[in-house]
């Protein structure tokens, strides 16, 4: 284990099991429909690619990149688009794939922007949920694992752009981000 990680919160086996469970739910929900699968970069990239491989309905890949946290571990409140979608999502079934919902601020802003483009449907699938920190009352339509209020990294999630490559989700040692 990486020496900057205090403990493993979710092992890669547990992640894999949850991704399969979510795929099964999505396969039932979207059977026979074509869906624009929106990857919210960068944190969702591992989840997105593992999940996409298990989907049995037709999907169009698209990517969106926003920044919310900068290099700190607390939300800045405002979300900036770094890269927009390339697809026109009007009248399309759109499924947003997110790594984590924390305060709800980031995904709420993205959801409002995409809703303005008049998709036929717009749903949210997230791997991790930290409901104890929610500021905006927002729930994912498809939700993976509820976690406690701890700063986690790995499986796409970063601290200052690091640790994304870890195959598990771990709690970062506090000394790394405090002071
Ligand atoms: P929110 O706007 O507070 O819901 O934060 C959502 C975004 O903040 C996520 O997409 C992540 O990029 C980041 N984030 C929130 N909590 C964590 C965490 O524990 N570790 C790493 N990134 C996080
Ligand atoms: Mg981040």
PDB file of C-alpha atoms and ligand atoms in Angstrom, residues 40-44 66 68-69 72-75 77 79 98-108 128 130 133-135 147-148 150-154 156-159 164, ligand 1:
ATOM      1  CA  UNK A  40     -17.202  13.945 -15.767  1.00  0.00           C
ATOM      2  CA  UNK A  41     -13.400  14.197 -15.960  1.00  0.00           C
ATOM      3  CA  UNK A  42     -11.046  13.573 -14.458  1.00  0.00           C
ATOM      4  CA  UNK A  43     -12.129  11.730 -11.335  1.00  0.00           C
ATOM      5  CA  UNK A  44     -14.713   9.507 -13.027  1.00  0.00           C
ATOM      6  CA  UNK A  66     -14.874  20.939 -14.854  1.00  0.00           C
ATOM      7  CA  UNK A  68     -14.137  22.462  -8.523  1.00  0.00           C
ATOM      8  CA  UNK A  69     -11.546  21.769  -5.890  1.00  0.00           C
ATOM      9  CA  UNK A  72      -7.296  21.872  -1.758  1.00  0.00           C
ATOM     10  CA  UNK A  73      -9.572  19.347  -0.114  1.00  0.00           C
ATOM     11  CA  UNK A  74     -12.495  21.698   0.412  1.00  0.00           C
ATOM     12  CA  UNK A  75     -15.041  22.846  -2.178  1.00  0.00           C
ATOM     13  CA  UNK A  77     -18.201  26.660  -4.570  1.00  0.00           C
ATOM     14  CA  UNK A  79     -17.427  25.309 -11.071  1.00  0.00           C
ATOM     15  CA  UNK A  98     -19.602  10.927 -11.494  1.00  0.00           C
ATOM     16  CA  UNK A  99     -16.953   9.725  -9.090  1.00  0.00           C
ATOM     17  CA  UNK A 100     -18.302  11.244  -5.888  1.00  0.00           C
ATOM     18  CA  UNK A 101     -21.045  13.516  -4.623  1.00  0.00           C
ATOM     19  CA  UNK A 102     -19.805  15.517  -1.678  1.00  0.00           C
ATOM     20  CA  UNK A 103     -21.509  18.892  -1.114  1.00  0.00           C
ATOM     21  CA  UNK A 104     -23.488  18.315  -4.338  1.00  0.00           C
ATOM     22  CA  UNK A 105     -22.351  21.654  -5.716  1.00  0.00           C
ATOM     23  CA  UNK A 106     -20.353  20.419  -8.709  1.00  0.00           C
ATOM     24  CA  UNK A 107     -22.833  17.949 -10.087  1.00  0.00           C
ATOM     25  CA  UNK A 108     -25.762  20.265  -9.429  1.00  0.00           C
ATOM     26  CA  UNK A 128     -19.405   7.287  -4.076  1.00  0.00           C
ATOM     27  CA  UNK A 130     -20.807  11.452   1.139  1.00  0.00           C
ATOM     28  CA  UNK A 133     -21.465  16.842   3.709  1.00  0.00           C
ATOM     29  CA  UNK A 134     -24.355  17.661   1.386  1.00  0.00           C
ATOM     30  CA  UNK A 135     -25.207  21.367   0.971  1.00  0.00           C
ATOM     31  CA  UNK A 147     -18.875   6.658   2.584  1.00  0.00           C
ATOM     32  CA  UNK A 148     -18.167   8.591   5.784  1.00  0.00           C
ATOM     33  CA  UNK A 150     -13.236  11.415   4.999  1.00  0.00           C
ATOM     34  CA  UNK A 151     -11.040  12.592   2.161  1.00  0.00           C
ATOM     35  CA  UNK A 152     -10.458   9.665  -0.161  1.00  0.00           C
ATOM     36  CA  UNK A 153      -8.200   9.125  -3.145  1.00  0.00           C
ATOM     37  CA  UNK A 154      -7.605   6.445  -5.755  1.00  0.00           C
ATOM     38  CA  UNK A 156      -9.616   8.197 -10.333  1.00  0.00           C
ATOM     39  CA  UNK A 157      -9.983  10.417  -7.274  1.00  0.00           C
ATOM     40  CA  UNK A 158      -7.135  12.795  -6.592  1.00  0.00           C
ATOM     41  CA  UNK A 159      -5.537  15.059  -4.094  1.00  0.00           C
ATOM     42  CA  UNK A 164      -5.593   8.788  -9.241  1.00  0.00           C
TER      43      UNK A 164
HETATM   44  P1  LIG B   1     -18.934  18.519  -4.522  1.00  0.00           P
HETATM   45  O1  LIG B   1     -19.108  19.645  -5.475  1.00  0.00           O
HETATM   46  O2  LIG B   1     -18.632  19.011  -3.130  1.00  0.00           O
HETATM   47  O3  LIG B   1     -20.064  17.514  -4.506  1.00  0.00           O
HETATM   48  O4  LIG B   1     -17.601  17.782  -4.918  1.00  0.00           O
HETATM   49  C1  LIG B   1     -17.533  16.965  -5.997  1.00  0.00           C
HETATM   50  C2  LIG B   1     -16.122  16.878  -6.535  1.00  0.00           C
HETATM   51  O5  LIG B   1     -15.142  17.142  -5.528  1.00  0.00           O
HETATM   52  C3  LIG B   1     -15.872  15.462  -6.998  1.00  0.00           C
HETATM   53  O6  LIG B   1     -16.197  15.309  -8.347  1.00  0.00           O
HETATM   54  C4  LIG B   1     -14.397  15.282  -6.696  1.00  0.00           C
HETATM   55  O7  LIG B   1     -13.605  15.689  -7.786  1.00  0.00           O
HETATM   56  C5  LIG B   1     -14.124  16.186  -5.518  1.00  0.00           C
HETATM   57  N1  LIG B   1     -14.163  15.467  -4.213  1.00  0.00           N
HETATM   58  C6  LIG B   1     -15.115  15.480  -3.263  1.00  0.00           C
HETATM   59  N2  LIG B   1     -14.793  14.712  -2.220  1.00  0.00           N
HETATM   60  C7  LIG B   1     -13.604  14.161  -2.535  1.00  0.00           C
HETATM   61  C8  LIG B   1     -12.729  13.235  -1.863  1.00  0.00           C
HETATM   62  O8  LIG B   1     -12.972  12.718  -0.761  1.00  0.00           O
HETATM   63  N3  LIG B   1     -11.593  12.933  -2.528  1.00  0.00           N
HETATM   64  C9  LIG B   1     -11.250  13.427  -3.744  1.00  0.00           C
HETATM   65  N4  LIG B   1     -12.035  14.290  -4.401  1.00  0.00           N
HETATM   66  C10 LIG B   1     -13.186  14.648  -3.810  1.00  0.00           C
END
